Short mmCIF file of C-alpha atoms in Angstrom, two decimals:
data_model
loop_
_atom_site.label_atom_id
_atom_site.label_comp_id
_atom_site.label_asym_id
_atom_site.label_seq_id
_atom_site.Cartn_x
_atom_site.Cartn_y
_atom_site.Cartn_z
CA MET A 1 22.40 -11.66 1.08
CA GLU A 2 18.84 -11.30 0.09
CA ASN A 3 17.46 -14.23 -1.05
CA THR A 4 15.17 -13.21 -3.51
CA GLN A 5 14.59 -16.71 -5.58
CA THR A 6 11.65 -18.43 -6.40
CA PRO A 7 9.61 -20.02 -5.65
CA GLU A 8 7.67 -19.01 -2.87
CA TYR A 9 7.99 -21.49 -0.18
CA SER A 10 9.95 -22.75 1.29
CA ILE A 11 9.11 -26.75 2.19
CA THR A 12 6.04 -28.32 0.75
CA THR A 13 4.51 -31.90 2.23
CA ASN A 14 2.30 -33.87 0.50
CA ASP A 15 0.71 -36.98 2.77
CA LEU A 16 4.02 -36.78 5.10
CA SER A 17 3.77 -39.09 7.64
CA ILE A 18 6.15 -41.58 10.07
CA HIS A 19 6.05 -44.00 10.61
CA TYR A 20 7.94 -46.16 14.26
CA GLY A 21 7.93 -49.54 13.81
CA SER A 22 4.26 -50.25 12.68
CA TYR A 23 3.34 -46.56 14.83
CA THR A 24 2.46 -43.78 12.67
CA ALA A 25 3.81 -41.08 14.90
CA VAL A 26 2.86 -38.17 12.80
CA LYS A 27 -0.49 -39.45 10.09
CA ASN A 28 -1.09 -37.40 6.24
CA VAL A 29 0.87 -34.22 6.62
CA ASN A 30 0.04 -31.11 3.81
CA MET A 31 1.04 -28.38 4.19
CA LYS A 32 3.56 -24.96 2.88
CA VAL A 33 5.93 -23.46 4.78
CA GLU A 34 6.82 -20.27 2.56
CA ARG A 35 9.71 -18.61 1.86
CA GLN A 36 11.89 -15.71 3.87
CA LYS A 37 8.77 -16.50 6.92
CA VAL A 38 8.68 -17.49 10.44
CA THR A 39 6.40 -20.56 10.72
CA ALA A 40 5.33 -22.06 14.56
CA ILE A 41 4.34 -25.78 15.21
CA ILE A 42 2.14 -25.72 18.54
CA GLY A 43 0.31 -28.57 20.36
CA PRO A 44 0.51 -30.64 23.04
CA SER A 45 3.15 -32.71 24.60
CA GLY A 46 3.70 -35.68 21.90
CA CYS A 47 1.99 -34.31 19.03
CA GLY A 48 4.60 -35.46 17.17
CA LYS A 49 6.01 -31.58 16.50
CA SER A 50 10.19 -32.26 16.78
CA THR A 51 9.32 -35.57 14.87
CA LEU A 52 7.96 -33.57 11.78
CA LEU A 53 10.38 -30.78 12.81
CA ARG A 54 13.20 -33.22 12.48
CA ALA A 55 11.94 -35.25 8.99
CA PHE A 56 12.36 -31.36 7.96
CA ASN A 57 16.27 -31.48 7.40
CA ARG A 58 15.81 -35.83 8.04
CA MET A 59 17.37 -35.67 11.42
CA ASN A 60 15.17 -39.39 11.84
CA ASP A 61 17.30 -41.08 9.12
CA PHE A 62 19.38 -41.80 12.78
CA VAL A 63 16.33 -43.09 14.47
CA PRO A 64 16.40 -47.45 13.82
CA ASN A 65 13.32 -48.26 12.49
CA CYS A 66 11.75 -44.76 11.39
CA ARG A 67 10.02 -44.89 7.94
CA VAL A 68 8.90 -41.96 6.61
CA THR A 69 5.71 -41.76 3.52
CA GLY A 70 4.85 -39.71 1.20
CA GLU A 71 6.92 -36.27 0.09
CA ILE A 72 8.60 -33.55 1.60
CA LEU A 73 10.13 -31.30 -0.81
CA LEU A 74 11.98 -28.90 -1.18
CA ARG A 75 11.64 -26.64 -3.99
CA GLY A 76 10.16 -28.53 -5.68
CA GLN A 77 12.79 -31.51 -5.08
CA ASN A 78 11.87 -34.73 -2.53
CA LEU A 79 14.54 -34.86 0.60
CA TYR A 80 14.12 -37.55 1.13
CA SER A 81 15.13 -38.91 -2.43
CA LYS A 82 18.22 -41.50 -3.69
CA ASP A 83 19.99 -39.36 -5.45
CA VAL A 84 20.03 -36.97 -1.81
CA ASP A 85 23.14 -36.26 -0.18
CA PRO A 86 20.82 -36.19 3.36
CA VAL A 87 24.67 -33.96 4.70
CA GLU A 88 24.14 -31.63 2.27
CA ALA A 89 20.93 -31.91 3.06
CA ARG A 90 21.26 -30.46 6.33
CA ARG A 91 23.66 -28.35 5.50
CA ARG A 92 20.75 -26.30 3.12
CA ILE A 93 18.33 -26.90 6.33
CA GLY A 94 20.05 -26.21 9.69
CA MET A 95 18.91 -26.58 12.95
CA VAL A 96 19.05 -24.89 16.46
CA PHE A 97 18.50 -27.20 19.62
CA GLN A 98 16.67 -26.14 22.95
CA LYS A 99 19.30 -27.04 24.97
CA PRO A 100 22.41 -24.63 23.68
CA ASN A 101 25.11 -27.03 22.39
CA PRO A 102 28.05 -25.42 21.55
CA PHE A 103 30.87 -27.44 20.44
CA PRO A 104 33.74 -27.45 23.32
CA LYS A 105 35.88 -24.64 21.60
CA SER A 106 36.88 -21.45 21.38
CA ILE A 107 33.81 -18.76 19.63
CA TYR A 108 35.98 -18.45 17.06
CA GLU A 109 35.98 -22.16 15.97
CA ASN A 110 32.38 -23.12 16.98
CA ILE A 111 31.02 -21.38 13.90
CA ALA A 112 34.90 -21.42 11.90
CA TRP A 113 35.20 -24.83 12.09
CA GLY A 114 31.61 -26.19 10.28
CA ALA A 115 31.95 -23.84 6.96
CA ARG A 116 35.79 -25.40 7.25
CA ILE A 117 34.41 -28.59 7.06
CA ASN A 118 32.02 -27.25 4.26
CA GLY A 119 34.49 -26.00 1.95
CA PHE A 120 34.95 -22.53 2.87
CA LYS A 121 37.39 -20.72 1.16
CA GLY A 122 36.93 -17.08 2.19
CA ASN A 123 37.91 -14.38 4.80
CA MET A 124 37.15 -16.23 7.68
CA ASP A 125 37.04 -13.76 9.55
CA GLU A 126 35.00 -11.81 7.45
CA LEU A 127 32.53 -15.08 7.99
CA VAL A 128 32.82 -14.95 11.82
CA GLU A 129 31.61 -11.40 12.50
CA GLN A 130 29.15 -11.33 9.68
CA SER A 131 27.60 -14.64 10.96
CA LEU A 132 27.57 -12.72 14.80
CA ARG A 133 26.14 -10.01 13.77
CA GLY A 134 23.97 -11.37 11.66
CA ALA A 135 23.36 -13.49 15.77
CA ALA A 136 23.31 -10.62 17.07
CA LEU A 137 26.18 -11.43 19.33
CA TRP A 138 28.80 -9.38 17.71
CA ASP A 139 28.96 -6.57 20.14
CA GLU A 140 29.03 -8.54 23.04
CA VAL A 141 31.62 -11.25 22.37
CA LYS A 142 34.08 -9.46 19.43
CA ASP A 143 36.79 -8.85 21.94
CA LEU A 144 36.10 -12.37 23.29
CA LEU A 145 36.56 -14.28 19.94
CA GLN A 146 39.20 -16.64 21.63
CA LYS A 147 37.52 -17.34 25.00
CA SER A 148 35.92 -20.85 24.98
CA ALA A 149 32.26 -20.79 23.88
CA TYR A 150 31.85 -22.22 27.72
CA GLU A 151 31.92 -18.94 29.02
CA LEU A 152 28.66 -17.14 27.34
CA SER A 153 26.07 -17.15 28.93
CA GLY A 154 23.11 -19.41 28.28
CA GLY A 155 21.30 -17.33 25.74
CA GLN A 156 24.09 -15.77 24.15
CA GLN A 157 25.21 -19.81 23.72
CA GLN A 158 21.85 -19.73 22.16
CA ARG A 159 22.70 -17.16 20.30
CA LEU A 160 25.87 -18.73 19.14
CA CYS A 161 24.94 -22.03 17.56
CA ILE A 162 22.33 -19.87 15.83
CA ALA A 163 25.55 -17.53 13.86
CA ARG A 164 27.57 -20.89 13.95
CA THR A 165 24.34 -22.45 11.52
CA ILE A 166 23.80 -19.06 9.63
CA ALA A 167 27.85 -18.96 9.08
CA ILE A 168 26.77 -21.95 6.31
CA GLN A 169 24.28 -20.13 4.50
CA PRO A 170 21.29 -22.47 5.17
CA GLU A 171 17.85 -21.72 3.10
CA ILE A 172 15.90 -22.73 5.96
CA ILE A 173 16.83 -22.40 9.23
CA LEU A 174 14.34 -25.07 11.92
CA MET A 175 14.25 -24.03 15.51
CA ASP A 176 13.25 -26.84 18.58
CA GLU A 177 12.66 -24.95 21.79
CA PRO A 178 15.05 -22.64 20.85
CA ALA A 179 14.18 -20.50 24.24
CA SER A 180 12.20 -22.82 26.51
CA ALA A 181 15.84 -23.23 28.58
CA LEU A 182 16.17 -19.24 28.78
CA ASP A 183 15.28 -16.34 30.41
CA PRO A 184 12.38 -14.03 29.68
CA ILE A 185 15.03 -11.55 27.97
CA SER A 186 17.23 -13.68 26.29
CA THR A 187 14.38 -15.94 25.24
CA LEU A 188 12.91 -11.92 23.16
CA ARG A 189 16.62 -11.75 21.98
CA ILE A 190 15.76 -14.62 20.45
CA GLU A 191 12.20 -13.76 19.27
CA GLU A 192 14.06 -10.27 17.61
CA LEU A 193 16.86 -12.03 16.23
CA MET A 194 14.05 -14.43 14.05
CA GLN A 195 12.55 -11.10 13.08
CA GLU A 196 15.62 -10.05 11.26
CA LEU A 197 16.31 -14.32 10.43
CA LYS A 198 13.73 -14.10 8.44
CA LYS A 199 14.68 -11.13 5.95
CA ASN A 200 17.24 -14.29 4.68
CA TYR A 201 16.41 -17.27 5.78
CA THR A 202 12.63 -19.27 6.02
CA ILE A 203 12.62 -20.52 10.06
CA ILE A 204 10.69 -22.96 10.97
CA ILE A 205 9.85 -23.28 14.99
CA VAL A 206 8.16 -26.21 17.86
CA THR A 207 7.49 -23.76 20.91
CA HIS A 208 5.35 -24.92 23.42
CA ASN A 209 5.19 -21.10 24.73
CA MET A 210 1.85 -20.38 22.75
CA GLN A 211 2.29 -16.76 23.46
CA GLN A 212 6.24 -16.61 21.46
CA ALA A 213 3.90 -18.05 18.83
CA ALA A 214 2.02 -15.41 18.64
CA ARG A 215 4.51 -12.90 19.26
CA ALA A 216 6.99 -14.53 16.98
CA SER A 217 5.82 -16.48 14.05
CA ASP A 218 3.82 -15.46 10.62
CA TYR A 219 1.86 -19.14 10.40
CA THR A 220 0.81 -21.16 12.57
CA ALA A 221 0.18 -24.84 12.54
CA MET A 222 -1.70 -26.37 14.91
CA MET A 223 -0.82 -30.57 15.72
CA MET A 224 -3.43 -33.05 17.88
CA ILE A 225 -2.79 -36.15 18.10
CA ASP A 226 -5.71 -38.99 17.02
CA GLU A 227 -7.41 -41.51 18.66
CA GLN A 228 -4.23 -44.12 17.19
CA ARG A 229 -2.32 -41.20 18.98
CA SER A 230 -0.94 -40.37 15.39
CA GLY A 231 -0.19 -36.70 15.48
CA GLY A 232 -1.24 -33.81 12.60
CA VAL A 233 -1.96 -30.18 11.63
CA ILE A 234 -5.49 -29.75 12.63
CA GLU A 235 -5.05 -26.03 11.37
CA PHE A 236 -2.74 -23.62 9.68
CA ASP A 237 -3.29 -20.63 8.86
CA ASP A 238 -2.04 -17.16 9.51
CA THR A 239 -1.42 -16.28 13.14
CA LYS A 240 -3.61 -14.20 13.64
CA LYS A 241 -6.46 -15.62 12.35
CA ILE A 242 -5.09 -18.82 15.07
CA PHE A 243 -4.40 -16.47 18.02
CA THR A 244 -7.71 -14.30 17.54
CA ASN A 245 -10.28 -16.93 15.45
CA PRO A 246 -9.05 -20.48 15.15
CA LYS A 247 -12.23 -22.38 13.19
CA ASP A 248 -11.37 -25.72 14.73
CA LYS A 249 -12.88 -25.52 18.80
CA ARG A 250 -9.34 -27.83 19.76
CA THR A 251 -6.50 -25.50 18.71
CA GLU A 252 -9.46 -23.18 19.95
CA ASP A 253 -8.85 -25.26 23.29
CA TYR A 254 -5.39 -24.99 23.12
CA VAL A 255 -4.70 -21.61 22.39
CA THR A 256 -7.48 -20.71 24.86
CA GLY A 257 -5.43 -22.73 27.52
CA ARG A 258 -8.50 -24.83 28.41
CA PHE A 259 -6.64 -28.67 26.82
CA GLY A 260 -3.11 -29.40 26.48
CA MET B 1 -10.67 -27.92 34.15
CA LEU B 2 -7.47 -25.41 32.73
CA ARG B 3 -8.23 -22.08 33.78
CA LYS B 4 -11.20 -22.79 36.08
CA THR B 5 -9.64 -19.34 37.53
CA PHE B 6 -10.11 -17.61 34.97
CA GLU B 7 -13.21 -18.87 33.66
CA SER B 8 -14.68 -17.30 37.09
CA GLU B 9 -13.12 -14.41 36.83
CA ILE B 10 -15.12 -13.84 33.21
CA LYS B 11 -18.40 -14.60 34.70
CA GLN B 12 -18.02 -12.09 36.94
CA VAL B 13 -16.69 -9.41 34.22
CA LYS B 14 -19.80 -10.29 31.72
CA ASP B 15 -22.10 -10.39 35.36
CA ASP B 16 -20.86 -6.68 36.25
CA VAL B 17 -21.16 -5.75 32.23
CA LEU B 18 -25.02 -6.97 32.88
CA MET B 19 -24.98 -4.34 36.47
CA LEU B 20 -23.63 -1.42 34.56
CA GLY B 21 -25.85 -2.36 32.19
CA SER B 22 -29.20 -2.31 34.73
CA MET B 23 -27.74 0.57 35.84
CA VAL B 24 -28.31 2.07 32.90
CA GLU B 25 -31.51 1.19 32.06
CA GLN B 26 -32.87 2.46 35.88
CA ALA B 27 -31.58 5.63 35.16
CA LEU B 28 -33.15 6.05 30.83
CA VAL B 29 -36.72 4.52 33.01
CA ASP B 30 -35.85 7.73 36.29
CA ALA B 31 -34.67 10.35 34.67
CA VAL B 32 -38.13 10.15 31.67
CA GLU B 33 -40.25 9.23 35.27
CA ALA B 34 -38.92 12.65 36.46
CA LEU B 35 -39.52 14.40 33.33
CA LYS B 36 -42.86 13.32 33.10
CA LYS B 37 -43.61 14.28 36.65
CA ARG B 38 -41.48 17.39 36.25
CA ASP B 39 -39.81 16.63 39.09
CA ILE B 40 -36.62 18.21 40.41
CA LYS B 41 -35.47 16.08 42.57
CA ALA B 42 -35.95 12.91 41.15
CA ALA B 43 -33.79 14.79 38.56
CA GLU B 44 -31.03 15.35 40.70
CA LYS B 45 -30.69 12.18 41.82
CA ILE B 46 -29.69 10.77 38.46
CA PHE B 47 -26.90 12.65 38.60
CA GLN B 48 -26.35 10.54 41.06
CA GLU B 49 -26.62 7.43 39.39
CA ASP B 50 -24.80 8.66 36.33
CA ARG B 51 -21.56 9.11 39.59
CA ALA B 52 -22.20 5.24 40.53
CA ILE B 53 -21.84 4.01 36.32
CA ASN B 54 -19.37 6.29 35.40
CA GLY B 55 -17.42 4.43 38.93
CA LYS B 56 -19.27 0.98 38.09
CA ARG B 57 -17.10 1.04 34.12
CA PHE B 58 -14.05 2.25 35.08
CA GLU B 59 -13.87 -0.80 37.77
CA ILE B 60 -14.31 -3.22 35.50
CA GLU B 61 -12.52 -1.17 32.57
CA ASN B 62 -9.76 -2.22 35.56
CA LYS B 63 -10.37 -5.59 35.27
CA LEU B 64 -10.50 -5.89 31.91
CA MET B 65 -6.92 -4.67 32.18
CA VAL B 66 -5.70 -6.40 34.63
CA LEU B 67 -7.47 -10.23 33.47
CA ILE B 68 -5.49 -8.78 29.58
CA ALA B 69 -2.62 -8.52 31.84
CA THR B 70 -2.45 -11.80 33.88
CA GLN B 71 -4.14 -14.36 31.85
CA GLN B 72 -2.90 -13.23 28.26
CA PRO B 73 -6.14 -14.50 26.81
CA MET B 74 -6.53 -15.86 23.23
CA ALA B 75 -9.29 -16.51 20.75
CA HIS B 76 -12.70 -16.12 21.93
CA ASP B 77 -11.69 -14.91 25.17
CA LEU B 78 -9.90 -12.20 23.57
CA ARG B 79 -12.32 -11.17 21.66
CA LEU B 80 -14.55 -11.51 24.28
CA LEU B 81 -12.36 -9.16 27.09
CA ALA B 82 -11.89 -6.75 24.04
CA SER B 83 -15.13 -6.28 23.13
CA CYS B 84 -16.41 -5.82 27.09
CA MET B 85 -14.34 -2.16 26.91
CA GLU B 86 -15.34 -1.70 23.79
CA ILE B 87 -19.91 -2.27 25.81
CA ILE B 88 -18.63 -0.40 28.73
CA SER B 89 -17.80 2.46 26.71
CA GLU B 90 -21.32 2.68 25.16
CA LEU B 91 -23.48 2.21 28.72
CA GLU B 92 -21.87 4.68 30.02
CA ARG B 93 -21.71 6.89 27.54
CA MET B 94 -25.98 6.03 27.21
CA GLY B 95 -25.90 6.30 30.73
CA ASP B 96 -24.65 10.56 29.59
CA TYR B 97 -27.78 10.30 27.44
CA ALA B 98 -30.70 9.69 30.68
CA LYS B 99 -28.08 12.17 32.95
CA GLY B 100 -28.68 14.48 28.95
CA ILE B 101 -32.32 14.01 29.99
CA ALA B 102 -32.19 14.50 33.94
CA ASN B 103 -29.77 18.19 32.94
CA ILE B 104 -32.96 19.15 30.66
CA ASN B 105 -35.46 18.58 33.50
CA ILE B 106 -33.68 20.29 35.64
CA ARG B 107 -33.15 23.95 33.26
CA MET B 108 -36.73 23.59 32.76
CA GLY B 109 -37.55 25.17 35.84
CA ASP B 110 -41.37 25.13 36.77
CA ALA B 111 -41.96 25.82 33.24
CA ALA B 112 -44.63 23.63 31.93
CA LEU B 113 -44.48 21.06 29.78
CA LEU B 114 -45.50 21.95 26.34
CA LYS B 115 -47.66 19.05 26.39
CA PRO B 116 -48.51 15.32 28.30
CA LEU B 117 -45.76 13.44 27.47
CA ILE B 118 -47.03 10.57 25.36
CA ASP B 119 -44.65 9.31 22.53
CA ILE B 120 -41.39 10.14 24.42
CA PRO B 121 -42.01 7.59 27.44
CA ARG B 122 -43.16 5.78 24.20
CA MET B 123 -39.27 6.37 23.06
CA ALA B 124 -37.54 6.02 26.56
CA GLN B 125 -39.23 2.02 26.99
CA LYS B 126 -38.35 1.05 23.59
CA GLY B 127 -34.67 2.25 24.02
CA ALA B 128 -34.67 0.13 27.57
CA ASP B 129 -36.70 -2.84 25.93
CA MET B 130 -33.52 -2.61 23.10
CA LEU B 131 -31.04 -2.50 25.73
CA HIS B 132 -31.61 -5.12 27.83
CA ARG B 133 -32.46 -8.19 25.51
CA SER B 134 -29.76 -6.46 23.59
CA LEU B 135 -27.78 -8.10 27.46
CA THR B 136 -29.36 -10.88 27.36
CA ALA B 137 -28.17 -11.72 24.26
CA PHE B 138 -24.74 -10.73 24.67
CA VAL B 139 -24.47 -13.20 28.43
CA THR B 140 -25.57 -15.49 25.83
CA GLU B 141 -23.65 -15.25 23.23
CA ASP B 142 -27.05 -15.32 20.75
CA VAL B 143 -26.06 -13.99 17.73
CA GLU B 144 -29.74 -14.04 15.93
CA ALA B 145 -30.95 -12.18 18.71
CA ALA B 146 -28.07 -9.78 18.53
CA LYS B 147 -28.47 -9.53 14.33
CA LYS B 148 -33.11 -9.16 15.12
CA ILE B 149 -31.93 -6.09 17.53
CA PRO B 150 -31.08 -3.18 15.72
CA ILE B 151 -33.84 -3.37 12.96
CA GLU B 152 -35.61 -2.49 16.14
CA ASP B 153 -34.22 1.26 16.43
CA ASP B 154 -36.29 2.22 13.09
CA GLU B 155 -39.19 1.78 15.45
CA VAL B 156 -37.32 4.88 17.42
CA ASP B 157 -36.80 6.02 15.01
CA ALA B 158 -40.29 6.63 13.63
CA LEU B 159 -41.31 8.19 16.67
CA TYR B 160 -38.09 10.80 16.53
CA ASN B 161 -39.74 11.97 13.60
CA GLN B 162 -43.28 12.07 14.94
CA ILE B 163 -42.08 14.29 17.99
CA TYR B 164 -39.93 16.30 15.44
CA ARG B 165 -43.30 16.32 13.55
CA GLU B 166 -45.66 17.21 16.37
CA LEU B 167 -43.23 20.08 18.20
CA MET B 168 -42.48 21.61 14.77
CA THR B 169 -46.49 22.33 14.48
CA PHE B 170 -46.06 23.66 17.89
CA ILE B 171 -43.06 26.79 17.03
CA ILE B 172 -44.58 27.46 14.01
CA GLN B 173 -47.98 27.66 15.94
CA ASP B 174 -46.54 30.07 18.37
CA PRO B 175 -42.77 31.50 18.35
CA LYS B 176 -43.49 31.43 21.89
CA ASN B 177 -43.41 27.52 21.54
CA ILE B 178 -39.87 27.60 20.93
CA GLU B 179 -38.15 27.07 24.02
CA ARG B 180 -40.70 24.21 25.80
CA ALA B 181 -40.13 23.03 22.64
CA ASN B 182 -36.87 22.28 22.31
CA TRP B 183 -35.93 21.50 24.79
CA LEU B 184 -38.15 18.13 24.54
CA LEU B 185 -37.02 17.56 21.14
CA TRP B 186 -33.17 17.90 22.90
CA VAL B 187 -35.36 14.73 24.89
CA ALA B 188 -35.77 13.50 22.13
CA HIS B 189 -32.63 13.58 20.28
CA ASN B 190 -31.17 11.26 23.30
CA LEU B 191 -33.35 8.55 23.38
CA GLU B 192 -33.29 8.12 19.87
CA ARG B 193 -29.19 8.33 20.34
CA PHE B 194 -29.67 5.56 23.05
CA ALA B 195 -31.19 3.39 20.84
CA ASP B 196 -28.25 3.85 18.12
CA ARG B 197 -25.58 2.29 20.49
CA VAL B 198 -28.12 -0.74 21.08
CA THR B 199 -26.60 -1.44 17.78
CA ASN B 200 -23.27 -1.47 18.84
CA ILE B 201 -23.38 -3.23 21.68
CA CYS B 202 -24.90 -6.48 19.05
CA GLU B 203 -21.88 -5.71 17.15
CA ARG B 204 -19.58 -6.88 19.47
CA THR B 205 -21.46 -10.01 20.36
CA VAL B 206 -22.12 -11.04 16.81
CA PHE B 207 -18.19 -10.38 16.81
CA ILE B 208 -17.29 -12.29 20.55
CA ALA B 209 -19.05 -15.70 19.53
CA THR B 210 -18.43 -14.93 15.85
CA GLY B 211 -15.19 -13.82 14.97
CA GLU B 212 -16.81 -11.28 12.42
CA MET B 213 -16.44 -7.81 12.86
CA ALA B 214 -19.48 -6.48 10.27
CA GLU B 215 -21.91 -2.84 11.25
CA ILE B 216 -24.97 -4.30 11.39
CA LYS B 217 -27.15 -1.90 9.16
CA SER B 218 -30.10 -0.41 9.60
CA THR B 219 -33.00 1.03 7.34
CA ASP B 220 -31.79 4.98 8.49
CA ASP B 221 -28.35 3.78 6.77
CA GLU B 222 -30.41 3.01 2.80
CA PHE B 223 -32.55 6.18 4.62
CA TRP B 224 -29.54 8.31 4.20
CA LYS B 225 -26.81 6.90 1.25
CA LYS B 226 -30.42 7.35 -1.02
CA GLU B 227 -30.65 10.77 0.84
CA HIS B 228 -27.14 10.99 0.06
CA GLN B 229 -27.15 9.88 -3.29
CA GLU B 230 -30.47 12.54 -4.49
CA LYS B 231 -27.97 15.30 -3.81
#
């Protein structure tokens, strides 16, 4: 399943801005998200990290008054052009949320359901197993597949949500604070999982936990608001660089815990 | 301000490094002074000073470990703490050179100095002065000074070469001088190595301030390169 297609960037943004009515929440973002790497978005609360992440799979479509200007290119195709079906776009770009949100169904159905809706006609048992293995959950749940997903622990539920996401074979997985509701061990397990997942998928993660960004990501985008309270990417670089020798003084202050 | 506690702990570590540096500086000055006066008692005291230096080094190392584990330093903080680890190990080794000089003094027993010491105290003075200024540059993160100080190592090397040639003439004159000349040669060698390590401290200072990890070249590197190419 190793994905070796070109181009080398999964997402490219050109002067991307996101507006709510007359207020610009995110301004002029130009970034290139490399394929099959983990890119972290960090920055203080209210700097537009989640807003930016949501723009990547058109989740902002649901927000009244929200307007996107500039471009988000997915392999060269503008995500916001009229001929793009947002439902199809969200199939290609999966999302995992802060709080695990499994369906009130069995573990098995949590994975099978989405795949079925998306017209999956193959061997469902195989897909369920493969997805659960991909999310490092199979060994823990293989004998409980018909049990309710709610019987799992928080960390297991989150991995189930990841399994559900990879069952529909997206290209990109967006993660919005995927471990902030989890205990430290479950957190490390999710971080380890990201290293496995990036062999096949591009991952973008929003996190408040700087150590997590440092441990788990290849690239880091630092966001900050300006005087108009618009968020922007002030520095984007190798994660190693951001945490050992950032260029921007504001990044330095943030990663060393002197601002935030 | 955020991280007030961490800031004050960092300041404490810097003060500790300065303290260790001044102990090393003192040990070197004392060791050469004791040699000059052929004072064995004073030389024995250097061994105590060295134990204190080693103890201080371990104390700082431990503090650094705790800070790294508990505060998860990043960026400039990380470069600073990691570099302190390096600098204290340099200082500890520099203390060993002072101890080495004291050791030679003791081993000389009641033999008189081959000649009155002139250039050796000069080398020691120069080395101690370079160390002192390199630590000031470290604390203030003065990149310009940190890049200039290693150039002065050439003066120390010149003194070393001069001492070497002088002692060789004593040896050539009379083979009975060999042992006493050799002692002084070892003293000069220790002083030469002492000054070399100042360069390492300066390199760390540049790294802390700028993030660039590079060797600061002095002319003896060029000298060795040339020698090597000729062969």
